[in-house]
Short mmCIF file of C-alpha atoms in Angstrom, two decimals:
data_model
loop_
_atom_site.label_atom_id
_atom_site.label_comp_id
_atom_site.label_asym_id
_atom_site.label_seq_id
_atom_site.Cartn_x
_atom_site.Cartn_y
_atom_site.Cartn_z
CA MET A 909 57.31 43.29 41.99
CA THR A 910 59.38 40.21 41.18
CA ARG A 911 57.90 36.82 40.45
CA ASP A 912 59.37 33.35 40.99
CA PHE A 913 60.00 30.99 38.09
CA PRO A 914 60.64 27.69 39.91
CA ALA A 915 61.14 25.70 36.70
CA GLY A 916 64.22 27.78 35.96
CA ASN A 917 65.45 28.38 39.53
CA TYR A 918 65.23 32.15 39.21
CA ARG A 919 62.95 35.07 39.81
CA PHE A 920 62.19 37.81 37.33
CA ILE A 921 60.70 41.26 36.88
CA PRO A 922 57.55 40.93 34.74
CA ALA A 923 57.46 43.29 31.77
CA VAL A 924 56.12 42.64 28.25
CA PHE A 925 55.42 39.45 26.29
CA GLN A 926 58.78 39.45 24.52
CA TYR A 927 61.02 39.72 27.61
CA SER A 928 61.25 40.39 31.32
CA SER A 929 63.07 43.37 32.84
CA GLY A 930 65.58 41.17 34.64
CA ALA A 931 66.33 37.74 36.12
CA ALA A 932 68.03 36.80 39.41
CA ALA A 933 69.16 33.32 40.44
CA ALA A 934 67.32 31.62 43.29
CA PRO A 935 69.20 30.71 46.50
CA GLY A 936 71.60 27.86 45.84
CA PHE A 937 71.96 28.77 42.16
CA GLU A 938 74.07 31.11 40.08
CA ILE A 939 73.91 32.49 36.56
CA GLU A 940 76.44 31.53 33.90
CA ARG A 941 76.82 33.86 30.91
CA VAL A 942 78.05 32.42 27.63
CA ARG A 943 79.13 34.64 24.73
CA PHE A 944 79.50 33.38 21.19
CA ASP A 945 82.82 34.29 19.59
CA LYS A 946 80.80 35.35 16.55
CA PRO A 947 77.06 36.09 16.46
CA VAL A 948 74.99 33.02 15.59
CA ALA A 949 71.75 33.27 13.59
CA LEU A 950 68.61 32.83 15.65
CA ALA A 951 67.59 29.26 14.72
CA GLU A 952 71.13 27.88 14.92
CA GLY A 953 71.68 29.89 18.11
CA PHE A 954 68.69 28.34 19.85
CA ALA A 955 69.96 24.89 18.86
CA ARG A 956 73.48 25.56 20.17
CA ILE A 957 72.10 27.07 23.37
CA ALA A 958 69.93 23.99 23.97
CA THR A 959 72.93 21.71 23.45
CA TYR A 960 75.10 23.74 25.84
CA ILE A 961 72.47 23.96 28.59
CA GLN A 962 71.59 20.27 28.39
CA ALA A 963 75.28 19.29 28.38
CA ALA A 964 75.56 21.20 31.65
CA GLY A 965 72.83 18.96 33.06
CA ARG A 966 70.28 21.74 33.17
CA PRO A 967 66.71 21.95 31.83
CA LEU A 968 65.93 24.38 29.02
CA THR A 969 63.78 26.30 31.49
CA SER A 970 67.03 27.44 33.15
CA PHE A 971 67.55 29.80 30.18
CA CYS A 972 67.13 33.19 31.84
CA ALA A 973 68.63 35.93 29.62
CA CYS A 974 70.03 36.59 26.17
CA GLU A 975 71.72 39.30 24.15
CA LEU A 976 70.74 39.65 20.50
CA ARG A 977 72.19 41.47 17.52
CA SER A 978 70.00 42.59 14.62
CA PRO A 979 70.85 43.98 11.16
CA ALA A 980 69.16 47.35 11.68
CA ALA A 981 66.63 49.11 13.88
CA PHE A 982 63.05 47.93 13.39
CA THR A 983 59.87 49.85 12.82
CA GLU A 984 57.30 49.31 15.57
CA ASP A 985 55.41 46.79 13.41
CA GLY A 986 58.63 45.06 12.40
CA PHE A 987 59.74 44.77 16.02
CA ARG A 988 56.39 43.29 17.01
CA ALA A 989 56.58 40.71 14.20
CA PHE A 990 60.12 39.74 15.18
CA ASN A 991 59.14 39.31 18.82
CA GLN A 992 56.17 37.12 17.94
CA HIS A 993 58.55 34.85 16.04
CA TYR A 994 61.21 34.90 18.78
CA VAL A 995 58.89 33.77 21.58
CA LYS A 996 57.75 30.64 19.71
CA THR A 997 60.90 28.78 20.75
CA LEU A 998 60.56 30.03 24.33
CA ALA A 999 57.05 28.59 24.39
CA GLU A 1000 58.38 25.24 23.13
CA TRP A 1001 60.97 25.28 25.92
CA GLY A 1002 58.33 25.88 28.60
CA LEU A 1003 59.40 29.48 29.25
CA PHE A 1004 56.62 31.52 27.64
CA ASP A 1005 53.01 30.74 28.50
CA GLY A 1006 51.47 33.06 25.93
CA THR A 1007 51.38 36.01 28.31
CA THR A 1008 54.30 36.05 30.71
CA ASN A 1009 57.95 35.76 29.69
CA PRO A 1010 60.61 35.37 32.42
CA VAL A 1011 63.63 35.68 30.07
CA ALA A 1012 65.53 38.99 30.21
CA ARG A 1013 66.88 40.33 26.92
CA SER A 1014 68.80 43.02 25.12
CA ASN A 1015 68.60 43.39 21.34
CA VAL A 1016 70.76 45.98 19.60
CA CYS A 1017 71.96 46.77 16.09
CA PRO A 1018 75.69 47.12 15.40
CA GLU A 1019 76.37 50.18 13.26
CA ILE A 1020 79.46 48.58 11.69
CA ASP A 1021 79.52 45.01 10.33
CA PRO A 1022 76.01 44.05 11.49
CA PRO A 1023 74.79 40.46 11.12
CA ALA A 1024 72.77 39.57 8.05
CA GLU A 1025 69.85 38.43 10.22
CA PRO A 1026 68.87 38.57 13.91
CA SER A 1027 71.48 36.62 15.87
CA PHE A 1028 72.56 35.61 19.35
CA TYR A 1029 75.54 37.41 20.87
CA ALA A 1030 75.30 35.86 24.35
CA PHE A 1031 72.97 33.93 26.63
CA SER A 1032 72.66 33.16 30.33
CA PHE A 1033 71.23 30.29 32.33
CA THR A 1034 71.06 29.16 35.93
CA ARG A 1035 73.06 26.32 37.43
CA PRO A 1036 73.70 25.11 40.99
CA GLY A 1037 76.14 27.35 42.82
CA SER A 1038 77.26 28.44 46.22
CA GLY A 1039 74.48 30.98 46.47
CA THR A 1040 76.65 33.15 48.73
CA SER A 1041 76.68 36.05 46.25
CA PRO A 1042 73.81 37.48 44.20
CA SER A 1043 73.68 36.60 40.53
CA PHE A 1044 71.48 38.53 38.11
CA VAL A 1045 71.04 40.01 34.65
CA ILE A 1046 69.15 43.26 34.10
CA ALA A 1047 67.55 43.48 30.67
CA GLY A 1048 68.43 46.17 28.17
CA SER A 1049 66.43 49.38 28.32
CA ALA A 1050 66.49 52.51 26.20
CA GLU A 1051 65.06 55.97 26.72
CA ALA A 1052 61.39 55.03 26.29
CA ARG A 1053 58.87 55.42 29.08
CA GLY A 1054 56.67 52.42 29.87
CA GLY A 1055 52.94 52.30 29.41
CA ALA A 1056 50.57 52.74 26.50
CA GLY A 1057 51.30 54.76 23.40
CA SER A 1058 53.56 54.57 20.39
CA TYR A 1059 57.32 54.93 20.63
CA PRO A 1060 57.25 58.57 19.42
CA GLU A 1061 54.90 59.32 22.32
CA ARG A 1062 57.08 57.56 24.89
CA ILE A 1063 60.65 58.35 23.80
CA VAL A 1064 62.43 60.84 26.06
CA ARG A 1065 63.40 63.94 24.06
CA TYR A 1066 62.13 62.40 20.85
CA ARG A 1067 64.56 63.01 17.95
CA ASP A 1068 66.50 65.48 20.08
CA LEU A 1069 70.21 64.81 19.63
CA SER A 1070 71.35 68.06 21.20
CA PRO A 1071 73.77 67.83 24.15
CA ASP A 1072 70.88 68.43 26.56
CA GLY A 1073 68.72 65.89 24.75
CA LEU A 1074 71.37 63.18 24.96
CA LYS A 1075 72.02 64.00 28.60
CA GLU A 1076 68.37 63.51 29.48
CA LYS A 1077 68.24 60.24 27.53
CA VAL A 1078 71.27 58.88 29.41
CA ARG A 1079 69.90 60.12 32.74
CA PHE A 1080 66.54 58.45 32.14
CA THR A 1081 68.13 55.14 31.11
CA THR A 1082 70.52 55.08 34.07
CA ALA A 1083 67.57 55.69 36.38
CA GLU A 1084 65.67 52.81 34.77
CA MET A 1085 68.63 50.50 35.44
CA GLU A 1086 68.58 51.65 39.06
CA ARG A 1087 64.84 51.02 39.30
CA ARG A 1088 65.21 47.48 37.99
CA LEU A 1089 68.15 46.74 40.27
CA ALA A 1090 66.10 47.99 43.22
CA GLU A 1091 63.28 45.57 42.33
CA PHE A 1092 65.68 42.78 43.30
CA GLY A 1093 67.06 44.71 46.26
CA PHE A 1094 70.34 45.52 44.49
CA GLY A 1095 72.25 48.62 43.40
CA TRP A 1096 75.22 49.55 41.24
CA ASN A 1097 77.59 48.30 43.95
CA ASP A 1098 76.30 44.79 43.31
CA THR A 1099 77.05 44.79 39.57
CA THR A 1100 80.10 43.24 37.90
CA ALA A 1101 79.45 44.67 34.42
CA ALA A 1102 77.53 47.44 32.67
CA GLN A 1103 77.07 47.92 28.94
CA ALA A 1104 76.00 50.95 26.89
CA TYR A 1105 74.72 50.89 23.32
CA THR A 1106 74.73 54.03 21.19
CA VAL A 1107 76.30 55.58 18.09
CA HIS A 1108 76.44 59.01 19.72
CA ASP A 1109 79.20 60.60 21.79
CA PHE A 1110 77.91 60.40 25.36
CA HIS A 1111 81.27 61.05 27.03
CA PRO A 1112 80.34 64.62 28.09
CA VAL A 1113 77.72 63.19 30.45
CA MET A 1114 79.55 60.09 31.66
CA VAL A 1115 80.92 61.66 34.84
CA ASP A 1116 77.65 63.06 36.17
CA GLU A 1117 75.11 60.58 34.79
CA LEU A 1118 77.11 57.35 35.10
CA ALA A 1119 80.34 57.52 37.11
CA ARG A 1120 79.05 59.65 40.01
CA ARG A 1121 75.99 57.41 40.29
CA GLY A 1122 78.15 54.29 40.58
CA ALA A 1123 77.28 52.77 37.22
CA THR A 1124 80.93 52.41 36.20
CA ARG A 1125 82.20 50.62 39.33
CA SER A 1126 83.39 47.77 37.09
CA GLY A 1127 84.01 49.95 34.06
CA LEU A 1128 81.62 50.41 31.15
CA THR A 1129 81.58 48.45 27.90
CA TRP A 1130 80.47 50.64 25.00
CA HIS A 1131 79.03 48.86 21.99
CA PHE A 1132 78.83 51.02 18.86
CA ALA A 1133 75.27 49.96 18.17
CA ARG A 1134 71.74 51.31 18.04
CA PRO A 1135 68.78 50.23 20.18
CA PRO A 1136 66.33 47.95 18.34
CA VAL A 1137 63.61 50.45 17.37
CA ILE A 1138 63.98 53.46 15.06
CA ASP A 1139 64.48 56.77 16.93
CA LEU A 1140 65.76 55.19 20.14
CA GLU A 1141 69.31 56.44 20.66
CA TYR A 1142 70.78 55.04 23.90
CA GLU A 1143 70.42 51.72 25.72
CA MET A 1144 72.00 50.05 28.73
CA ASP A 1145 72.04 46.74 30.56
CA CYS A 1146 73.99 45.42 33.55
CA ARG A 1147 74.63 42.23 35.46
CA ARG A 1148 76.36 40.41 38.28
CA VAL A 1149 77.67 37.11 36.92
CA ALA A 1150 80.71 35.34 38.36
CA ARG A 1151 80.98 32.67 35.66
CA GLU A 1152 81.41 33.85 32.05
CA MET A 1153 82.48 31.78 29.04
CA VAL A 1154 83.24 32.42 25.37
CA ILE A 1155 82.51 29.64 22.89
#
C-alpha cells in the first residue's frame, strides 16, 4: 500500500530503511529529474542537490528519488554500512525518521570507468505542475525476493548465468516493476522511460520478457553496470517524468 508524504507533496511505496520502492507526485505537482553531466561524489552531490532544489523554491523534503553510482558491488555488510551513512543526510533534511524512508533509489556499479567513490548520477524532486498527467519514479530492483534471509537465500537462480537462469532473473525483475507500478495504479503504458542494468547479454529474452510485456514502449536504456550487491546480476527501474534536465 502507498503512503502519503505531505511534506514532499508525493506518495510512496514503503520498503526498507534505505529507500522506498517508488514515489509519485501528489495532485497539482509533478516530478522533475535532473541528471549530472558527470557523477558527483556523495557529499558534494547532496550539497548541489540542496542548492538546486532551494533555487527552484522548493523545500528539501521535495527530494523524492535519486540514482547512484558506486565503484563496485558491495558485500551485504558493506551495503548496510553504506546505507546507514547515506540516510544521515536524509534525516537532516526531514525525509528519514529513523524507520521510514520515502525516497526512491537505484544504486548500480558501472563496469567500465566507475567512480572512485559512491556518487550521484541523477536526482528527482517534486514541484508545482499541471497535475493532468501522472508523474512517478519506480525505484531500482534486482532479482532478489523480499523478506527475511540473506541475499544468497533470496536471489533468483543464485549464481546461475545460464540462458535459462538469466531469463528467469529478467522475468522476475520485470514482474517486480509491474507490481510496483500497480501499487500506484499504473502500468507500462504510463511510463516514459525504462532502464536496465547488467553486464550480461540479455537480448535473447528482450522480446518475450520485456517488449511483449510493454516494458519497452519508450525504448530501453541499457547501462553496462552491475546491481549494488555481489551476486545480483540484473536490475531495472522506470519512470514517468515530463521535465528532465542535465546540469
